[in-house]
mmCIF file of C-alpha atoms and ligand atoms in Angstrom:
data_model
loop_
_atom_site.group_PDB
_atom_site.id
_atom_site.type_symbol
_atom_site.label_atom_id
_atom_site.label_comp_id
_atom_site.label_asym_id
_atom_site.label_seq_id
_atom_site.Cartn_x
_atom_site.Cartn_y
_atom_site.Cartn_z
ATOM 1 C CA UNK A 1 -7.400 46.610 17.172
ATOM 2 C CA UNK A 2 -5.700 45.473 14.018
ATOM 3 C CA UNK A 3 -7.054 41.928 12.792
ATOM 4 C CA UNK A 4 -3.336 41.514 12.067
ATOM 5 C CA UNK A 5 -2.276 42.273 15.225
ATOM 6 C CA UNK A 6 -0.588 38.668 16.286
ATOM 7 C CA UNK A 7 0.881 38.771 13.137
ATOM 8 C CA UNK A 8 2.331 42.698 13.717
ATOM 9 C CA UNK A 9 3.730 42.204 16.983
ATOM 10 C CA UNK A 10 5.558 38.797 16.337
ATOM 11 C CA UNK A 11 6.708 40.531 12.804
ATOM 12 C CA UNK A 12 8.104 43.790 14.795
ATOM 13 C CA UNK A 13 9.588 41.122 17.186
ATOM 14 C CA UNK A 14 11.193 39.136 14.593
ATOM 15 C CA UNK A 15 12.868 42.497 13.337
ATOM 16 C CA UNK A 16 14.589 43.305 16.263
ATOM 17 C CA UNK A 17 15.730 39.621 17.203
ATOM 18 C CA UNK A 18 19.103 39.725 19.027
ATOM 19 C CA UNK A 19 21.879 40.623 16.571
ATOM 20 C CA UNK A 20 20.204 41.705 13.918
ATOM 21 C CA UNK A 21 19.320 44.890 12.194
ATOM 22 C CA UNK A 22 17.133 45.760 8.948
ATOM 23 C CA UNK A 23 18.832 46.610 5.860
ATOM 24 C CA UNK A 24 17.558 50.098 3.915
ATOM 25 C CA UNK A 25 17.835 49.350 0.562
ATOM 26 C CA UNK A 26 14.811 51.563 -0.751
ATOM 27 C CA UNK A 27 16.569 54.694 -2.294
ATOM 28 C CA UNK A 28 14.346 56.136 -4.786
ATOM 29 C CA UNK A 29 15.707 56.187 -8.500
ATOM 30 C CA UNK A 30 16.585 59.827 -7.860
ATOM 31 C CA UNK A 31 18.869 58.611 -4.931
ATOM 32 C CA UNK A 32 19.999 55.464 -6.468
ATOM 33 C CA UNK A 33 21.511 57.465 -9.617
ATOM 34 C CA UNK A 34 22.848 59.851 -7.827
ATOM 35 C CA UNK A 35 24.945 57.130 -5.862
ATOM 36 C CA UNK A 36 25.483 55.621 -9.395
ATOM 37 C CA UNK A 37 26.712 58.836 -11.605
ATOM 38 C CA UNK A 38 29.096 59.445 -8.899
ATOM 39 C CA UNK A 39 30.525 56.029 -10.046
ATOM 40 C CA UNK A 40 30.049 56.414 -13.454
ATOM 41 C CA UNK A 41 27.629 53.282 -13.386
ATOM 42 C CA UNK A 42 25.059 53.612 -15.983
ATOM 43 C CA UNK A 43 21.750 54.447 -14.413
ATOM 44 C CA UNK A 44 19.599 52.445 -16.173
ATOM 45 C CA UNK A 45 16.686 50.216 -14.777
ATOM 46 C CA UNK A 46 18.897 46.890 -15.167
ATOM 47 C CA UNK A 47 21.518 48.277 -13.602
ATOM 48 C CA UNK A 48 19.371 49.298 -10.166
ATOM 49 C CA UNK A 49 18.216 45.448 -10.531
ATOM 50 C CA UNK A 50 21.648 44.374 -10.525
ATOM 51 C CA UNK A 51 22.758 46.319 -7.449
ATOM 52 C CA UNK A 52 19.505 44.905 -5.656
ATOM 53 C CA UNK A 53 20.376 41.681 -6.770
ATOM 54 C CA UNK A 54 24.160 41.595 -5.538
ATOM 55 C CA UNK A 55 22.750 42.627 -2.079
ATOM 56 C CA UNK A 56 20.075 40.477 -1.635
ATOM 57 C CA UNK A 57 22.178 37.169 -2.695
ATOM 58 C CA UNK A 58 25.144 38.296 -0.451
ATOM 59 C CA UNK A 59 25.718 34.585 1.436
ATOM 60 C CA UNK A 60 24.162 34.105 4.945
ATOM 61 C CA UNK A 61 23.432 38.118 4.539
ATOM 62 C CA UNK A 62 20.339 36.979 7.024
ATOM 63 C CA UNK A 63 22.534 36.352 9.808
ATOM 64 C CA UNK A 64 22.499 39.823 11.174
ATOM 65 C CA UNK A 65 19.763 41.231 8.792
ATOM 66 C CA UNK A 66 16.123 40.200 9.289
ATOM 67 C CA UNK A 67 14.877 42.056 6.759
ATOM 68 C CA UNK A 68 15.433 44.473 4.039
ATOM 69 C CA UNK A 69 13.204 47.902 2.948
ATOM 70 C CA UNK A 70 12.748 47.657 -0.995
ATOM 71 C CA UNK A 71 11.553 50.941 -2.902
ATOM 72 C CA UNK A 72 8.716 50.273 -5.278
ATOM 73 C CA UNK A 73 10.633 49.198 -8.460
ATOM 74 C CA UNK A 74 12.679 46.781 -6.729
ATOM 75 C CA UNK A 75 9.874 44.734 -4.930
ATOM 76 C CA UNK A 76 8.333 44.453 -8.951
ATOM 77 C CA UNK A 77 11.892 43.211 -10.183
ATOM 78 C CA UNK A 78 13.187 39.524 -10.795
ATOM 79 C CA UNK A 79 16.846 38.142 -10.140
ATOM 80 C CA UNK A 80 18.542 37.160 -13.537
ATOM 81 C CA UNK A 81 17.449 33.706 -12.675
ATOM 82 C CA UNK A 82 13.884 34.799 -12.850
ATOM 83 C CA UNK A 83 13.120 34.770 -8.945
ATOM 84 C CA UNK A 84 10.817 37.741 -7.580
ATOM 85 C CA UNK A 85 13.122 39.450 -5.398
ATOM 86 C CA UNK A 86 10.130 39.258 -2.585
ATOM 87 C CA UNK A 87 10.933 35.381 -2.752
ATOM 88 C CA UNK A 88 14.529 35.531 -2.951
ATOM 89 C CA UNK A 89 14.360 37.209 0.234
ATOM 90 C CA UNK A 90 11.696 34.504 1.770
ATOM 91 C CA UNK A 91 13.660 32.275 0.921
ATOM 92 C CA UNK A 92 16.813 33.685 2.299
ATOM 93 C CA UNK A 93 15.151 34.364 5.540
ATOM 94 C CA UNK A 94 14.696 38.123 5.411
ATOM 95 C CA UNK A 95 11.119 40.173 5.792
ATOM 96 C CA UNK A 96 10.087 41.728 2.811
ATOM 97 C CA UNK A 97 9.577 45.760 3.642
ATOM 98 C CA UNK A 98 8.600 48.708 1.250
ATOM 99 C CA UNK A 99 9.018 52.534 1.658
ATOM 100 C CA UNK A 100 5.470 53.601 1.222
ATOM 101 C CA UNK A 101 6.120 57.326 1.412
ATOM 102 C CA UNK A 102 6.320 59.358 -2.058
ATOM 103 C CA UNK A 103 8.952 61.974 -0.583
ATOM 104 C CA UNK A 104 9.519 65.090 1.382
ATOM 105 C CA UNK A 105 8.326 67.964 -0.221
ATOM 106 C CA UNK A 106 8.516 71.969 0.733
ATOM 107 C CA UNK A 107 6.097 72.908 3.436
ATOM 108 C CA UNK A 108 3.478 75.698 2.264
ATOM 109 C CA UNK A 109 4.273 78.692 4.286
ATOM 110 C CA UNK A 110 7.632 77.262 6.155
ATOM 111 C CA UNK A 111 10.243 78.277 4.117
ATOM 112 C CA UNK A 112 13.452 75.662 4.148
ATOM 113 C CA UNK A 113 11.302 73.091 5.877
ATOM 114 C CA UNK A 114 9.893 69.553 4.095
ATOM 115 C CA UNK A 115 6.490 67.555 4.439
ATOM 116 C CA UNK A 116 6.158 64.036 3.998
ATOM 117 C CA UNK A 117 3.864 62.951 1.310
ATOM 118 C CA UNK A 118 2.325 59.258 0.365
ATOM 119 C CA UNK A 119 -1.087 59.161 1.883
ATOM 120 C CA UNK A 120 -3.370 59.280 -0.830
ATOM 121 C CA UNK A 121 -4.437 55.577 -1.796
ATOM 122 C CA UNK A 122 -1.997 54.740 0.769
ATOM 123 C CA UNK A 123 -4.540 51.955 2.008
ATOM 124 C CA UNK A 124 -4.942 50.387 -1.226
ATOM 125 C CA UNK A 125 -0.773 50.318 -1.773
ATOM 126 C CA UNK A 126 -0.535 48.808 1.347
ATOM 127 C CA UNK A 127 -2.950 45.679 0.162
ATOM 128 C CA UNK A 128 -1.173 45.372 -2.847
ATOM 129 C CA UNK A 129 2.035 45.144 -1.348
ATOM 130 C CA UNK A 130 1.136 42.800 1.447
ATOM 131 C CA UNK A 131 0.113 40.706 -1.162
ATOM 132 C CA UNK A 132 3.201 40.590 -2.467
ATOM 133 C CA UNK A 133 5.020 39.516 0.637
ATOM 134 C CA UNK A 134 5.982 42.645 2.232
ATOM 135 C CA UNK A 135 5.237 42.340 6.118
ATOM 136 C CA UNK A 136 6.519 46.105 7.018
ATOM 137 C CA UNK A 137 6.669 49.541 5.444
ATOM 138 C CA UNK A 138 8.764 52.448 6.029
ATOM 139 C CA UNK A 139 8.269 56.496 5.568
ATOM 140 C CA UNK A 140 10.757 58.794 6.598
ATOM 141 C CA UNK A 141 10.130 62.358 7.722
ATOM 142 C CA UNK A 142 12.649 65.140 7.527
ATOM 143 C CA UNK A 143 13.326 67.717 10.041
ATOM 144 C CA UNK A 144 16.171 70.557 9.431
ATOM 145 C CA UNK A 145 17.784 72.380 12.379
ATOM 146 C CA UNK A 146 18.501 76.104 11.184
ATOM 147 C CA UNK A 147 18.729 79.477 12.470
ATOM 148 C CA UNK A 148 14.344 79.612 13.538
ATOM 149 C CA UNK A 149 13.515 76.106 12.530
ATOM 150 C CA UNK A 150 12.273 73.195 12.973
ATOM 151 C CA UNK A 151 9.326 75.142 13.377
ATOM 152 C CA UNK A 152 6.230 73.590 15.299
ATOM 153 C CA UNK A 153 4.345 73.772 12.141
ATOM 154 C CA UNK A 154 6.909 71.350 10.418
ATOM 155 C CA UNK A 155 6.500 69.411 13.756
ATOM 156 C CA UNK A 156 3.350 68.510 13.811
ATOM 157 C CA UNK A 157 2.672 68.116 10.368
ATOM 158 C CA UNK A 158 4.920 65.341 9.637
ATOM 159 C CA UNK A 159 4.042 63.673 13.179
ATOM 160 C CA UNK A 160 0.602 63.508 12.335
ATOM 161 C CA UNK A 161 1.057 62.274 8.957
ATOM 162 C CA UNK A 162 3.753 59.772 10.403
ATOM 163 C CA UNK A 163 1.019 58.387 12.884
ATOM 164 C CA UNK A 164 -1.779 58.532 9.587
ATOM 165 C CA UNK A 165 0.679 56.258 7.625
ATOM 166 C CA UNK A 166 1.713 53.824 10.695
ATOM 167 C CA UNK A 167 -2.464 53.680 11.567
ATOM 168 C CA UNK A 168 -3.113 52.473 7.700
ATOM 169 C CA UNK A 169 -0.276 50.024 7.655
ATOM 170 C CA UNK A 170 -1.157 48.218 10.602
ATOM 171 C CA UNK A 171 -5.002 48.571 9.157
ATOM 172 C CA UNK A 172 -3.642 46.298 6.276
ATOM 173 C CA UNK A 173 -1.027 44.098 8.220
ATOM 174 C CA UNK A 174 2.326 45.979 7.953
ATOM 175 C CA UNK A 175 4.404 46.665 10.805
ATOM 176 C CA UNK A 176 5.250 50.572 10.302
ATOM 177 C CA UNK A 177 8.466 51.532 10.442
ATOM 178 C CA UNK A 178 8.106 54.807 12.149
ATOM 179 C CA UNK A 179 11.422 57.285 11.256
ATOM 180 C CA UNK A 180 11.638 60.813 12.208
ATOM 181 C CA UNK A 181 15.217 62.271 10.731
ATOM 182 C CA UNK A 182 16.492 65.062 12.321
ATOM 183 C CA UNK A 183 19.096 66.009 9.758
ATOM 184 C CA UNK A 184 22.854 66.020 10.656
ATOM 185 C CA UNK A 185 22.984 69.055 8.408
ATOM 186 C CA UNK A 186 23.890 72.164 10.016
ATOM 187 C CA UNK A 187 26.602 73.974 12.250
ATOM 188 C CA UNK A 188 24.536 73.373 15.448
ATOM 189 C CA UNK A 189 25.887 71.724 18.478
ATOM 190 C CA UNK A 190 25.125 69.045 19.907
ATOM 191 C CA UNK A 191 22.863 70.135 22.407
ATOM 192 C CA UNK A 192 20.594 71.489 19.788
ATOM 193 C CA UNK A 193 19.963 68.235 18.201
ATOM 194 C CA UNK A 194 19.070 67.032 21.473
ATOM 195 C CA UNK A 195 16.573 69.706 22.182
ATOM 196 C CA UNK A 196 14.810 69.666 18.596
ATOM 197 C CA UNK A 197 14.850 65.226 18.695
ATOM 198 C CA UNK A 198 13.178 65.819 22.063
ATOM 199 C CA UNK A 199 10.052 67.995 20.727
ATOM 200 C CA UNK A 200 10.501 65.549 17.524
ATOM 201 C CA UNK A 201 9.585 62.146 18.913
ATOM 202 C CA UNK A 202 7.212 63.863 21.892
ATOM 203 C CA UNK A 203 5.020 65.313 18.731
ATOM 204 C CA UNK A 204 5.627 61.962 17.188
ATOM 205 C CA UNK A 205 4.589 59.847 19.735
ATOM 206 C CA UNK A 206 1.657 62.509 20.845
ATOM 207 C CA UNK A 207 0.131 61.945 17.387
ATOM 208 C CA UNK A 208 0.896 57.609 17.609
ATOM 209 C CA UNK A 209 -1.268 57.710 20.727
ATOM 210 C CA UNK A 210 -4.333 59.813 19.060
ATOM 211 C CA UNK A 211 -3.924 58.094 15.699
ATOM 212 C CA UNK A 212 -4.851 54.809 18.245
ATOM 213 C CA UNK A 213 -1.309 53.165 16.668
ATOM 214 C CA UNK A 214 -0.569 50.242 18.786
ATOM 215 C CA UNK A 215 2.812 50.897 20.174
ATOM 216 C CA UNK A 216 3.880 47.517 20.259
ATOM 217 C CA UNK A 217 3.896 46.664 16.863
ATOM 218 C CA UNK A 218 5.922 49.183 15.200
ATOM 219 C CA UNK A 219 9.829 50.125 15.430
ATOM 220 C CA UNK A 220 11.053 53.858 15.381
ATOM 221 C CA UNK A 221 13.623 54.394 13.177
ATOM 222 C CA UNK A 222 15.393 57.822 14.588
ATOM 223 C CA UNK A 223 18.283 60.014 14.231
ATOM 224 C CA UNK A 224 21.174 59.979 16.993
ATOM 225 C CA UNK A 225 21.915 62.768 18.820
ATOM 226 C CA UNK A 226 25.006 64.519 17.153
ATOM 227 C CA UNK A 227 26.446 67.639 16.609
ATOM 228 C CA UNK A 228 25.759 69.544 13.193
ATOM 229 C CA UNK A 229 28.340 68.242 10.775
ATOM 230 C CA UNK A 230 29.735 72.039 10.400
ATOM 231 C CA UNK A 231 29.339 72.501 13.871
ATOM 232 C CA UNK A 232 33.542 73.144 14.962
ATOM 233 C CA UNK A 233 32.992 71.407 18.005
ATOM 234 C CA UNK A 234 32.157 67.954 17.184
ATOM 235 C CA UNK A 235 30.275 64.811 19.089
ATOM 236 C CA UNK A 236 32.097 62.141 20.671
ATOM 237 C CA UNK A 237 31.379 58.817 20.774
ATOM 238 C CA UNK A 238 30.678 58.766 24.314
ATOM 239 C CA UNK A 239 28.519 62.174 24.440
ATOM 240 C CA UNK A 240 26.411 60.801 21.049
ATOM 241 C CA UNK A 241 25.295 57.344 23.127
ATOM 242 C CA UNK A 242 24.458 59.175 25.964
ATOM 243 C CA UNK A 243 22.364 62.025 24.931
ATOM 244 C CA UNK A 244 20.783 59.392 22.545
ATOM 245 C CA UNK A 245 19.576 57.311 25.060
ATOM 246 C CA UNK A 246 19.074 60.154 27.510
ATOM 247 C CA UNK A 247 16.038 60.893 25.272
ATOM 248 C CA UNK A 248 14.712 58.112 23.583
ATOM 249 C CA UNK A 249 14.331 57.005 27.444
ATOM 250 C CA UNK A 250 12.723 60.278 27.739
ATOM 251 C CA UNK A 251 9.631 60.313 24.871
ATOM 252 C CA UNK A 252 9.913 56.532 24.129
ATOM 253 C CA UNK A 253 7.551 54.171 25.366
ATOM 254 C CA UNK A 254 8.739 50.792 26.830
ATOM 255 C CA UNK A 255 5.820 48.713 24.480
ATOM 256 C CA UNK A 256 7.725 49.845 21.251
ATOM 257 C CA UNK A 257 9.920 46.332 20.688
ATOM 258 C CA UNK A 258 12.595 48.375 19.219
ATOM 259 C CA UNK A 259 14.297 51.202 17.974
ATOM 260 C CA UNK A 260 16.309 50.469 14.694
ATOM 261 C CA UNK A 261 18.796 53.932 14.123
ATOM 262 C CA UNK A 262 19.363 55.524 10.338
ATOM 263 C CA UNK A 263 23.211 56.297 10.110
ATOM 264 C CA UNK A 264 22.147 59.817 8.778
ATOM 265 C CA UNK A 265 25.681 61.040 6.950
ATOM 266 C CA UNK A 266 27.870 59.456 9.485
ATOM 267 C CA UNK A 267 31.117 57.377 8.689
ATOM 268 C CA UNK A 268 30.578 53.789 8.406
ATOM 269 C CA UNK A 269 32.733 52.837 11.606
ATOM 270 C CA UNK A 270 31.182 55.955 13.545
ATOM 271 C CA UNK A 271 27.740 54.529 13.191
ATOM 272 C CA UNK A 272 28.969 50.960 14.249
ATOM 273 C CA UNK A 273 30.361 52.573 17.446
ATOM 274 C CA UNK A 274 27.654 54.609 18.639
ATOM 275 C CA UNK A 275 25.499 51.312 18.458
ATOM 276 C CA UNK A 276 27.883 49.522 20.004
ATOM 277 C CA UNK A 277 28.453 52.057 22.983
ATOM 278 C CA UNK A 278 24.215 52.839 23.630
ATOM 279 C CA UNK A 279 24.217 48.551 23.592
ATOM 280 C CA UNK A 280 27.793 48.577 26.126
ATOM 281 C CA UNK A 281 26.343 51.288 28.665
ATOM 282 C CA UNK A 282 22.832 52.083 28.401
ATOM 283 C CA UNK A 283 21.790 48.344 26.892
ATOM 284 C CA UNK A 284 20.488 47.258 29.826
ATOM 285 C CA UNK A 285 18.137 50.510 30.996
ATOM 286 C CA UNK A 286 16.263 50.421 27.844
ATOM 287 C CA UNK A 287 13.024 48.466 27.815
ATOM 288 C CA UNK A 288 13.341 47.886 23.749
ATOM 289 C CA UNK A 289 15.844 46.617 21.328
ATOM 290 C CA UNK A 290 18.410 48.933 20.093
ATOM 291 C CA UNK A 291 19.722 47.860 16.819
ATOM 292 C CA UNK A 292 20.200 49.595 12.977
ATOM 293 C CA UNK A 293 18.267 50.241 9.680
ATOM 294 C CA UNK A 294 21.389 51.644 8.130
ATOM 295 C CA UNK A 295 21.608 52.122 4.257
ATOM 296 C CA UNK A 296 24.957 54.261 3.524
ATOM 297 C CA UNK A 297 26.291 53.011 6.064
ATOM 298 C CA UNK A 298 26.395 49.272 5.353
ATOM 299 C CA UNK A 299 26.292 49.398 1.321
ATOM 300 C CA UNK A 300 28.584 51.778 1.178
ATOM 301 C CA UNK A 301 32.327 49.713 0.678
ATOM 302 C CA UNK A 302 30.492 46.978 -1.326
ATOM 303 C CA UNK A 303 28.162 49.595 -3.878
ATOM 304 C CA UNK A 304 32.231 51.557 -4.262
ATOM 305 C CA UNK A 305 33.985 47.720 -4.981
ATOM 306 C CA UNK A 306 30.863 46.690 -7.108
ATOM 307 C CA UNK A 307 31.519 50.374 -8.658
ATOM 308 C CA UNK A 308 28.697 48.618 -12.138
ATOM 309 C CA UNK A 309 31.336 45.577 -13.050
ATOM 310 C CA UNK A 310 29.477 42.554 -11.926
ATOM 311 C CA UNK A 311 32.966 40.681 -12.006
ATOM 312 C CA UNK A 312 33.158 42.298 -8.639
ATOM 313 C CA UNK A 313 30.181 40.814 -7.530
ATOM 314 C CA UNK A 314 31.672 38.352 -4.930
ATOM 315 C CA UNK A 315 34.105 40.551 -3.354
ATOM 316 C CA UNK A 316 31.654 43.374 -2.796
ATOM 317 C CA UNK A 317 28.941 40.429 -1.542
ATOM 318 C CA UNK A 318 31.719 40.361 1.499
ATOM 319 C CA UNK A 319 32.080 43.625 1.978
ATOM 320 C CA UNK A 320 28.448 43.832 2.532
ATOM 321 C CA UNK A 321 28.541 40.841 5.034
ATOM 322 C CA UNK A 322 31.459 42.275 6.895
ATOM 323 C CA UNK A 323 29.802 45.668 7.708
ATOM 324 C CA UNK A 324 26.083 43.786 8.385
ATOM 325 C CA UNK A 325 28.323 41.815 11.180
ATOM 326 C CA UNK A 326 30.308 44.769 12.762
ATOM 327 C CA UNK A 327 26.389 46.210 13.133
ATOM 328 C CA UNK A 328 25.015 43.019 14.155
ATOM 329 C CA UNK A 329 27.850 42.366 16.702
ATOM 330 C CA UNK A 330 27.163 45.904 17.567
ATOM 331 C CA UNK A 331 23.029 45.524 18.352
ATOM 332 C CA UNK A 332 24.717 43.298 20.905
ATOM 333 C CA UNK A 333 27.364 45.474 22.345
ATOM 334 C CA UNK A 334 30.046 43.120 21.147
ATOM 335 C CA UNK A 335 31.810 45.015 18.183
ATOM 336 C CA UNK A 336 35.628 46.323 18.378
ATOM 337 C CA UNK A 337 37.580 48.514 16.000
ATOM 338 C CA UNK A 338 40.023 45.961 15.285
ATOM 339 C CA UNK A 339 37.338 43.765 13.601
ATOM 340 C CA UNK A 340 36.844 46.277 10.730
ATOM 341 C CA UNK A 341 39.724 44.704 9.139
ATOM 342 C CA UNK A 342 38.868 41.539 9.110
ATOM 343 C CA UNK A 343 37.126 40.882 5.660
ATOM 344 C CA UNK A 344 39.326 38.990 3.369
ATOM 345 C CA UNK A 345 37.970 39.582 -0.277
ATOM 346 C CA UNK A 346 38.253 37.025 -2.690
HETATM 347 C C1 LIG B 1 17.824 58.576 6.163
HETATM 348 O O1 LIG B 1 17.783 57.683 5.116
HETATM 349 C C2 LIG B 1 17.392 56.347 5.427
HETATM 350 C C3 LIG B 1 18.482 55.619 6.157
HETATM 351 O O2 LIG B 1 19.645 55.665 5.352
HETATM 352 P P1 LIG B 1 21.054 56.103 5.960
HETATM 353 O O3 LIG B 1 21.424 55.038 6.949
HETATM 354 O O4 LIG B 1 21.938 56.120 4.753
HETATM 355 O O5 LIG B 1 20.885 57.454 6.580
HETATM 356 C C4 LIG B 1 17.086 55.620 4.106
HETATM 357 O O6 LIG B 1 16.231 54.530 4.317
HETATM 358 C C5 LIG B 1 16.480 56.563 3.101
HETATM 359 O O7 LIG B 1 15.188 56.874 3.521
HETATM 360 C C6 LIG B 1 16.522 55.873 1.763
HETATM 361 O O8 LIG B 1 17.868 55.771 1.361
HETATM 362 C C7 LIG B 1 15.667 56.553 0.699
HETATM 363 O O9 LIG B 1 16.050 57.830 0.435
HETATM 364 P P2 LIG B 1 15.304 58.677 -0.735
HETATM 365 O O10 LIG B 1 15.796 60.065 -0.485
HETATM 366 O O11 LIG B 1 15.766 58.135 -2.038
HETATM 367 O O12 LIG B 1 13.838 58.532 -0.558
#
């Protein structure tokens, strides 16, 4: 057992409290300036700090976020006044988190299908960030759905290097953010998705258990359950929450405090709903938390209105608040489509 492990389980806890989600803010620099040519905002180091900076001093941002994932040149970085962002966010009331993972990269002998990479001197990254203030970590593994994949190679290897990652964070006091993606990319219905998330999270949690990762301090971060986004019959929002739950009830364990989704491609007001439904129906069958760890799909309005000019600052500060509420209301099962136009900007 972890000598952290009071520590990990009230941390996970405190992640998942009731109407709040975490906030993914940890695109790589690759990501980031892709996001940021697309907007013609230069994508220069300064500029990535001021982005981070707009969202991490958004007013009472901690109301419905507990905590934010930082990429590794962000949790290094200062606000303008000089601040380390790890104690703006201390001080703001969010839990520091760090992706930890150094990217998906092709699989040796599995054409089309990624790895997950990050473990080597993973345990000494892990100390140095905990001394910094993080208290969680995050690695994301990818899975594609094509004509003869995922294939069980692809499987297995990122569940076992999943379980690897979460046994060395909670070695050095980080609850790990466990998040198996089953991309949205495809023309596959929906059924499919179910069927390859099902043999996703049983590898996943298969390798958990013989990696000895204590289930309850961790939170899986998954894909819903949705049809390909080519696929010409798509999900609705009642088939997504049910399917979703159907199998996270299935491979899930009731000890895991909670499972925060990744919004994966979908529309900003799609992902609010299908939280909202799984919360409205299923909310009170399932044994954890069900809330978000969106990234496009929160900073999405406010990064467009920011678009670089910082004299957009406060008006993009409440579109980030707005769509944090619409998912926190929705962790609770108490969002509505007529609240998504209720921001006022100033
Ligand atoms: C799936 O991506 C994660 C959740 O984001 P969405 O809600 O937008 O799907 C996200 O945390 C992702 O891992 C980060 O944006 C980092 O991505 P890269 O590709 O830069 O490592």
């Amino acid at each position: 057992m972890s000598r952290y492990a009071a520590e990990l389980r009230q941390t996970a806890r405190a992640m998942v409290a009731p109407g709040k989600g975490i906030l993914a803010m940890d695109e790589s620099n690759a990501t980031c300036n892709k996001r940021f040519e697309m907007l013609g905002i230069p994508t220069t180091e300064e500029r990535r700090r001021a982005y981070r900076e707009l969202i991490l001093t958004t007013p009472n941002l901690s109301e419905f976020i507990s905590g934010a994932i930082l990429y590794d040149e962000t949790i290094r970085q200062l606000s303008q006044a000089g601040v380390p962002f790890t104690q703006v966010m201390q001080d703001a009331g969010m839990i520091v988190g760090i992706k930890v993972d150094t990217g998906a990269k092709d699989l040796a002998t599995c054409p089309g299908e990624k790895v997950t990479e990050g473990l080597d001197g993973l345990r000494e990254r892990i100390a140095e960030y905990y001394q910094m203030g993080a208290r969680f970590a995050k690695w994301r593994a990818v899975i594609t759905i094509g004509d003869a994949i995922p294939s069980r190679t692809c499987i297995e290897a990122n569940a076992h290097a999943l379980a690897r990652y979460a046994a060395l964070c909670q070695e050095g006091g980080l609850v790990p953010i466990v998040e198996p993606e089953v991309l949205i990319d495809g023309n596959h219905p929906i059924e499919r998705c179910y069927q390859v998330t099902d043999q996703t999270l049983q590898a996943v949690f298969a390798q958990l258990r013989l990696q000895n990762v204590a289930l309850d301090q961790m939170i899986l971060k998954p894909s819903m359950v949705i049809a390909g986004l080519d696929c010409p019959t798509q999900s609705t929002v009642e088939q997504v929450a049910e399917m979703t739950i159907q199998v996270l009830r299935d491979t899930v364990p009731a000890t895991v405090p909670g499972v925060a989704f990744l919004s994966g491609g979908q529309s900003n007001q799609r992902s609010t709903e299908h939280l909202n439904l799984m919360n409205v129906k299923y909310g009170a069958l399932c044994p954890w938390r069900i809330t978000f760890s969106y990234a496009r799909a929160i900073q999405q309005p406010a990064l467009l209105h920011w678009a670089g000019n910082d004299a957009n600052i406060p008006a993009a500060q409440q579109l980030l608040y707005h769509r944090a509420k619409l998912n926190g209301l929705a962790s609770l099962g108490q969002y509505e489509p007529a609240m998504e136009k209720q921001t006022v900007l100033v």
